[in-house]
PDB file of C-alpha atoms in Angstrom:
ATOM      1  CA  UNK E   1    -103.820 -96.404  84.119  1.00 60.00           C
ATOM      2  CA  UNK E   2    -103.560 -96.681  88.051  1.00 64.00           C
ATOM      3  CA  UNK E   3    -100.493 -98.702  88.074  1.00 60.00           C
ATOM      4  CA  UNK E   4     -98.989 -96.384  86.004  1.00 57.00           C
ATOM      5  CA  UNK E   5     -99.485 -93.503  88.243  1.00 58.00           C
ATOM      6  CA  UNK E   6     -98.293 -96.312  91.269  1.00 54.00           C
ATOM      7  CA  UNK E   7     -95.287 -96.847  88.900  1.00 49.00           C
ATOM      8  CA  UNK E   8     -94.312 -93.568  88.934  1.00 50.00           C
ATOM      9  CA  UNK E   9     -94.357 -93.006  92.518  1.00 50.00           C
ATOM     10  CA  UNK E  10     -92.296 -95.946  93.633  1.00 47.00           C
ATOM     11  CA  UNK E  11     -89.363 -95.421  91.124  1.00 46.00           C
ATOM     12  CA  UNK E  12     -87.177 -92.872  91.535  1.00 78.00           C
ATOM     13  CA  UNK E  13     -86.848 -92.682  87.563  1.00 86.00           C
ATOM     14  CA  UNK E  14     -89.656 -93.389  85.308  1.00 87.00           C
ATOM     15  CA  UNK E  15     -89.951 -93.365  81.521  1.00 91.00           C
ATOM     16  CA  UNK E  16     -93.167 -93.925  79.422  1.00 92.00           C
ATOM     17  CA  UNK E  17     -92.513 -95.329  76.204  1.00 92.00           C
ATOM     18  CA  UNK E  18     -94.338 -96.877  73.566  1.00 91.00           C
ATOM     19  CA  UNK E  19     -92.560-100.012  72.839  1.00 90.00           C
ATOM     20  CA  UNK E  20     -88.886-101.470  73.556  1.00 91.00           C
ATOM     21  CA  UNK E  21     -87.882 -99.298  69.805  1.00 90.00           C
ATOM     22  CA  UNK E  22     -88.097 -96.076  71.882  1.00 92.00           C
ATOM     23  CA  UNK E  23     -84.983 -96.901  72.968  1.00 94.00           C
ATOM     24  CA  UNK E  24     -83.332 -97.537  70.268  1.00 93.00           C
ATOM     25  CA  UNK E  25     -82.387 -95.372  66.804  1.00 90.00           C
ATOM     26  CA  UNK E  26     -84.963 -95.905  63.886  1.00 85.00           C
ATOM     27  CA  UNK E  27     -82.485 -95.527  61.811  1.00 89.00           C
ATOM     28  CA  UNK E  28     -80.331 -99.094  62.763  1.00 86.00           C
ATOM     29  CA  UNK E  29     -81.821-102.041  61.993  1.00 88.00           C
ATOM     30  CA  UNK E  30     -79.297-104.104  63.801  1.00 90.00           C
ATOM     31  CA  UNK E  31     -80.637-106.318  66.848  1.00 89.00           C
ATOM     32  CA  UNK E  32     -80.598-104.695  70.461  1.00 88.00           C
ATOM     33  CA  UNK E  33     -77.304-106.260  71.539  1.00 88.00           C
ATOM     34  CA  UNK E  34     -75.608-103.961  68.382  1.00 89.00           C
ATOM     35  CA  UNK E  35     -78.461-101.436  67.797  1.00 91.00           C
ATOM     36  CA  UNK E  36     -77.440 -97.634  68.714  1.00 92.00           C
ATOM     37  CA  UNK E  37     -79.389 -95.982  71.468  1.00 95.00           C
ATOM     38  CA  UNK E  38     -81.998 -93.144  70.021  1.00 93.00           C
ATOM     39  CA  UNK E  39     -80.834 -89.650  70.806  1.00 93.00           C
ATOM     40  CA  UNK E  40     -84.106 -89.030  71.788  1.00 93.00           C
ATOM     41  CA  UNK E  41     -84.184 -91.071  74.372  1.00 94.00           C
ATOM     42  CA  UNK E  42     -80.974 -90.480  75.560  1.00 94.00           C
ATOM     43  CA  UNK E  43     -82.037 -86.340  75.931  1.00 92.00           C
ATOM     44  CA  UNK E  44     -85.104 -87.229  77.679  1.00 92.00           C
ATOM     45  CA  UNK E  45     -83.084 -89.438  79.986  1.00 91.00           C
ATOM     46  CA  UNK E  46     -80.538 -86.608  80.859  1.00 91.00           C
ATOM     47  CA  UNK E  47     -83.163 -84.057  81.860  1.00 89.00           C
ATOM     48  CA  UNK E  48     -84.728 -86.830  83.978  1.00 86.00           C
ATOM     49  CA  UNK E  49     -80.924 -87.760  85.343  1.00 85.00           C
ATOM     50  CA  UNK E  50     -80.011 -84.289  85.923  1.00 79.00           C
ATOM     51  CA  UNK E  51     -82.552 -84.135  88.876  1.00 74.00           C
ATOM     52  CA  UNK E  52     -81.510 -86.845  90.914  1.00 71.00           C
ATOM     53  CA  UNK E  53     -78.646 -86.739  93.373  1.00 68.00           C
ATOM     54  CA  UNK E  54     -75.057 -88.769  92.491  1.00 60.00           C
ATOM     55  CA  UNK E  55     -75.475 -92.550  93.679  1.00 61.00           C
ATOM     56  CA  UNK E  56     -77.493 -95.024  93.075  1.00 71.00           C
ATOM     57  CA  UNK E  57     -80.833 -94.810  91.442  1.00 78.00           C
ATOM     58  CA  UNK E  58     -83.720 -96.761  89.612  1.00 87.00           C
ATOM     59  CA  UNK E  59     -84.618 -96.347  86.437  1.00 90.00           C
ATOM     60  CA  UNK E  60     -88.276 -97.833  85.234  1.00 91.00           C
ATOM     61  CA  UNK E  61     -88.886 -98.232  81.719  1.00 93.00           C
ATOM     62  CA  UNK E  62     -92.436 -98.226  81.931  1.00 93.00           C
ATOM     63  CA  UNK E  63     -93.949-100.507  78.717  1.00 93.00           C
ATOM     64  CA  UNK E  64     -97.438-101.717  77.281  1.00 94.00           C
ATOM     65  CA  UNK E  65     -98.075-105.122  78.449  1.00 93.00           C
ATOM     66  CA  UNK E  66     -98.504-106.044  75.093  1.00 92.00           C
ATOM     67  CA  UNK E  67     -95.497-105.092  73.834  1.00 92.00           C
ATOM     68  CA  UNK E  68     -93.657-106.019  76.928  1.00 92.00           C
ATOM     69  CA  UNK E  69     -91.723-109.272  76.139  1.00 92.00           C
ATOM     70  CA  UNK E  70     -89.192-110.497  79.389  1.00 93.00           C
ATOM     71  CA  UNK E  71     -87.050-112.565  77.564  1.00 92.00           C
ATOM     72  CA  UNK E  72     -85.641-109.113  75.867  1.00 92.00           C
ATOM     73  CA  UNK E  73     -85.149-106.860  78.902  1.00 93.00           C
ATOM     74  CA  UNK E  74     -81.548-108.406  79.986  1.00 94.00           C
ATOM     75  CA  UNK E  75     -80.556-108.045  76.593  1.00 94.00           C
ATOM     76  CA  UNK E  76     -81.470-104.355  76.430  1.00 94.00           C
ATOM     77  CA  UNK E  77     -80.241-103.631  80.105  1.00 94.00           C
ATOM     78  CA  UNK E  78     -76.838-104.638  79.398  1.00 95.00           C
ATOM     79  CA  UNK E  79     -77.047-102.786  76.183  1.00 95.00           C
ATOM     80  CA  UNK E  80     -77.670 -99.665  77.698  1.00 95.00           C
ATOM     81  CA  UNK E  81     -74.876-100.064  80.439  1.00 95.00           C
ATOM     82  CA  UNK E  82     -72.574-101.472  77.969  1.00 95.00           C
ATOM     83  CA  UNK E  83     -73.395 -97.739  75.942  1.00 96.00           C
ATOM     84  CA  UNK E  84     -73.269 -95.460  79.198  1.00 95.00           C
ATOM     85  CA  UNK E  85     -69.531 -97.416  80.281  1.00 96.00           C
ATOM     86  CA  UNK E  86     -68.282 -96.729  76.649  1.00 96.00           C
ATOM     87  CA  UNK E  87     -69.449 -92.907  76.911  1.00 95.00           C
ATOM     88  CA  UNK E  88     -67.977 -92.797  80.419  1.00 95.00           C
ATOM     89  CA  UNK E  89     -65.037 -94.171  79.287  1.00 96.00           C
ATOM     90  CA  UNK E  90     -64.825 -91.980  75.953  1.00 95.00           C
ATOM     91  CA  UNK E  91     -65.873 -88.576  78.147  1.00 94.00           C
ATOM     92  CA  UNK E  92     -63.306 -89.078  81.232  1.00 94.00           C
ATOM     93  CA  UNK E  93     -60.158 -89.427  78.595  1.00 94.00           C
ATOM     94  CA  UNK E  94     -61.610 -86.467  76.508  1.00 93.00           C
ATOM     95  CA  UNK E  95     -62.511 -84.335  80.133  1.00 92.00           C
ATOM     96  CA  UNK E  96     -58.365 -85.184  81.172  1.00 93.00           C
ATOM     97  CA  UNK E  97     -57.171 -84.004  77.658  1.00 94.00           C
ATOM     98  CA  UNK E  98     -59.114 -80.871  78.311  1.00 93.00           C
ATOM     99  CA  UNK E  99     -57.709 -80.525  81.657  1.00 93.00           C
ATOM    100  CA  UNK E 100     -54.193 -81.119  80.324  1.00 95.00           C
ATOM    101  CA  UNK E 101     -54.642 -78.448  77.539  1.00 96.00           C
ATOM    102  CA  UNK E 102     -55.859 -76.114  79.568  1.00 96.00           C
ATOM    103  CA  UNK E 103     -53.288 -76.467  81.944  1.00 97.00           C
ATOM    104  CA  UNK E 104     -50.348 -75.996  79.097  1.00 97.00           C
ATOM    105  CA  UNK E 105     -51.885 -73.130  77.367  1.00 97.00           C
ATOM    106  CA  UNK E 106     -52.068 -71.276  81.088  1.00 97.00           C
ATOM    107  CA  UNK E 107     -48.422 -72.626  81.895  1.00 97.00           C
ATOM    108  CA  UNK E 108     -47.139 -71.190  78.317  1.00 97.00           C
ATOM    109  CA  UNK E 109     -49.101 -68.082  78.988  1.00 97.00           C
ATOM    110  CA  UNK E 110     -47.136 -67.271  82.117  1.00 96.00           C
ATOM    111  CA  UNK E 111     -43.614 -68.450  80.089  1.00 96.00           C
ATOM    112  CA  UNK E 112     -44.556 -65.798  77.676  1.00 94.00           C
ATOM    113  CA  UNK E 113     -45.113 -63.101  80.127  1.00 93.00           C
ATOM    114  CA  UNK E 114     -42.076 -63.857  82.080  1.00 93.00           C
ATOM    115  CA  UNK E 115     -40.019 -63.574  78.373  1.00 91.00           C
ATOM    116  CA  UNK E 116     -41.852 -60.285  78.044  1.00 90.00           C
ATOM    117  CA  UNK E 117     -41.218 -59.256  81.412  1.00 89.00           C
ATOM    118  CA  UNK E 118     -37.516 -60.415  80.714  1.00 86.00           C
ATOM    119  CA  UNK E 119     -37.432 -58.607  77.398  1.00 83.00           C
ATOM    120  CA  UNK E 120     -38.867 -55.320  78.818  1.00 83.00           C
ATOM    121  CA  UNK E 121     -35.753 -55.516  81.622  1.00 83.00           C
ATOM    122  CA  UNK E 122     -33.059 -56.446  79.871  1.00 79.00           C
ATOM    123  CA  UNK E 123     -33.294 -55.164  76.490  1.00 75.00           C
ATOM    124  CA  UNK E 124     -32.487 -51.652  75.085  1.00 74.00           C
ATOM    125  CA  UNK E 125     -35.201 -49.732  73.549  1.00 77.00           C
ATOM    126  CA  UNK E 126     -35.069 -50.025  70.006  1.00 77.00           C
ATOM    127  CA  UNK E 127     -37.629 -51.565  67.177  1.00 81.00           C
ATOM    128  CA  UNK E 128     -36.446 -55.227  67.834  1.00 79.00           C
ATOM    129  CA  UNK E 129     -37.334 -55.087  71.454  1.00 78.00           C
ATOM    130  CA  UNK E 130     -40.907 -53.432  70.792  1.00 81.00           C
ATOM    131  CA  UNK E 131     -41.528 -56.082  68.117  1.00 84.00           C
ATOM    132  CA  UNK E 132     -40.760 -58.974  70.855  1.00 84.00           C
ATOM    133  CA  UNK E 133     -43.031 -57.141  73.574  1.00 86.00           C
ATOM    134  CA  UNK E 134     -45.618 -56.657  71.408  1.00 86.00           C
ATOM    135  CA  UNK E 135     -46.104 -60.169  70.508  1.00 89.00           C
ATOM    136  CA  UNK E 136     -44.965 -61.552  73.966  1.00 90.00           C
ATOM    137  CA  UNK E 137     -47.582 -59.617  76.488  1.00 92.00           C
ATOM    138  CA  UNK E 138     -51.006 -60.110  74.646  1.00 94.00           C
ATOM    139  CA  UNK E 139     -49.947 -63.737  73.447  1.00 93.00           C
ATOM    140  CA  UNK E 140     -49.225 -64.644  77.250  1.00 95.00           C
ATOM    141  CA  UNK E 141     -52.206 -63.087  78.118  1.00 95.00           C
ATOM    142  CA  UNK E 142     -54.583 -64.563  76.065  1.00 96.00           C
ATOM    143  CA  UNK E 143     -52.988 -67.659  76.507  1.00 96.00           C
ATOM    144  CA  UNK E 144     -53.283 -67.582  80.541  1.00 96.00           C
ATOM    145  CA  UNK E 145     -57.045 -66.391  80.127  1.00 97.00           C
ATOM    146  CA  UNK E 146     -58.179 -68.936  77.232  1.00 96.00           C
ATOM    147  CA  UNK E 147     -56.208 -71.881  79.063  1.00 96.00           C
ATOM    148  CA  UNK E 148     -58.132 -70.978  82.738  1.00 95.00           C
ATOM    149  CA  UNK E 149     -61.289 -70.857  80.553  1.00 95.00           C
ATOM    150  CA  UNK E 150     -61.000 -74.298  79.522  1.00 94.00           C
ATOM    151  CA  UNK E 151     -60.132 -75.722  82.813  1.00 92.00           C
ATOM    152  CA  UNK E 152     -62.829 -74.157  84.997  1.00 90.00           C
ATOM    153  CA  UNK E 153     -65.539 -73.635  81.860  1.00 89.00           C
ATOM    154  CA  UNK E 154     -65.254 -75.917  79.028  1.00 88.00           C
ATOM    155  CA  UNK E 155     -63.788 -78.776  81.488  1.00 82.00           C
ATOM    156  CA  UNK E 156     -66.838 -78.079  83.717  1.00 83.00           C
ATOM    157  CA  UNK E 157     -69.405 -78.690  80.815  1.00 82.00           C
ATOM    158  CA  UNK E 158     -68.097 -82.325  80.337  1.00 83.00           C
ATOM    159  CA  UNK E 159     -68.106 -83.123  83.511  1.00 85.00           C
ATOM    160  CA  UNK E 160     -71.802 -82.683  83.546  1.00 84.00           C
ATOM    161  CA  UNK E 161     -71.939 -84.788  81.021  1.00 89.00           C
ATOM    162  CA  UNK E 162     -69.320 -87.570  82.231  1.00 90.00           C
ATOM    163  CA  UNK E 163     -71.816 -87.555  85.633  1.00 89.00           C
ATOM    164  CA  UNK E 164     -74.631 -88.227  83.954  1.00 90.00           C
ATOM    165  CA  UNK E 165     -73.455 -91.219  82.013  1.00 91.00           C
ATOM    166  CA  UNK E 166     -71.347 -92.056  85.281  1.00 90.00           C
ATOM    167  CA  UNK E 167     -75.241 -92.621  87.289  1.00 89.00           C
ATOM    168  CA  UNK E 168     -76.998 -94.495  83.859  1.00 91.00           C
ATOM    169  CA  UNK E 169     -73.671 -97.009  84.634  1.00 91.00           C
ATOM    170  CA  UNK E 170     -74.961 -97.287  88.143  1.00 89.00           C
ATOM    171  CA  UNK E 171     -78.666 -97.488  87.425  1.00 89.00           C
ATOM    172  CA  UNK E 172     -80.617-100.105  87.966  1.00 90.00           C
ATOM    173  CA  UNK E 173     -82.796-100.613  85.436  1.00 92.00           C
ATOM    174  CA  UNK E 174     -86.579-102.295  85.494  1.00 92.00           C
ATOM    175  CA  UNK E 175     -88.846-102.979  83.380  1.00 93.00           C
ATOM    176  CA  UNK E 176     -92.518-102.366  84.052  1.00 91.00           C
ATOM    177  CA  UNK E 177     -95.288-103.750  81.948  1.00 91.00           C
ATOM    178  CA  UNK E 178     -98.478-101.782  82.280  1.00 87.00           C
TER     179      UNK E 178
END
């Protein structure tokens, strides 16, 4: 168990597992150049991302000796990049479609209060014009505040996400029998 502990010290990312299937979903029995990567694993390697700075990094997939078997480690490495680009890829489209509806739900917003603002000058008091103001100012409202939500909030929380799989693209990743 001493080179475990020595392990962990030199890497700037280590992960204990069991055997190579702790990487991997129980649930697909496809080989590890198909197989999807285990949830679990991918949660445990978030909290363990979410520490380190943005750049480049090591991540050491610490295994039993026995298990340990070389020939399958490239296989697995470029499995697990080849998942993190394809998140990357999926999350940076989905973070600029957020960005993009935020931005026309805020723009709208400010159309709407402008029409109001419009309406409230131009038009006669009567029933008709009441009817427009009253849907025109708390639409554009809402629509200003729920589009600057999504752009500084909900666009925010992806990003996390998009960073994370944006180092496990730049990892290098070992593995280390023990």
């Amino acid at each position: 168990m001493p080179e475990v502990i020595d392990l962990l010290k030199k890497a700037s990312i280590s992960m204990l597992l069991d055997g190579y299937d702790d990487i991997f979903s129980d649930f697909d029995p496809r080989p590890y150049t198909e197989r999807a990567i285990s949830d679990d694993f991918l949660i445990q390697a978030h909290k363990a991302v979410h520490e380190t700075k943005s750049g480049h990094f090591e991540l050491h997939l610490l295994i039993p000796k026995h298990k340990h078997n070389p020939h399958e480690d490239p296989v697995i490495k470029e499995r697990l990049h080849q998942h993190f680009r394809i998140s990357e890829h999926q999350l940076s489209a989905s973070a600029r479609q957020t960005r993009k509806k935020g931005i026309l739900l805020t723009v709208v917003g400010f159309i709407l209060m402008f029409l109001a603002t419009y309406a409230r000058i131009s038009m006669s008091e009567g029933i008709i014009s009441s009817l427009i103001l009253v849907f025109l100012e708390p639409g554009g409202w809402f629509m200003v505040w729920y589009g600057l939500d999504i752009i500084f909030y909900i666009s925010r929380e992806k990003n996390a996400d998009l960073e994370f799989n944006r180092k496990m693209v730049r990892a290098e990743i070992h593995f280390n029998p023990y």
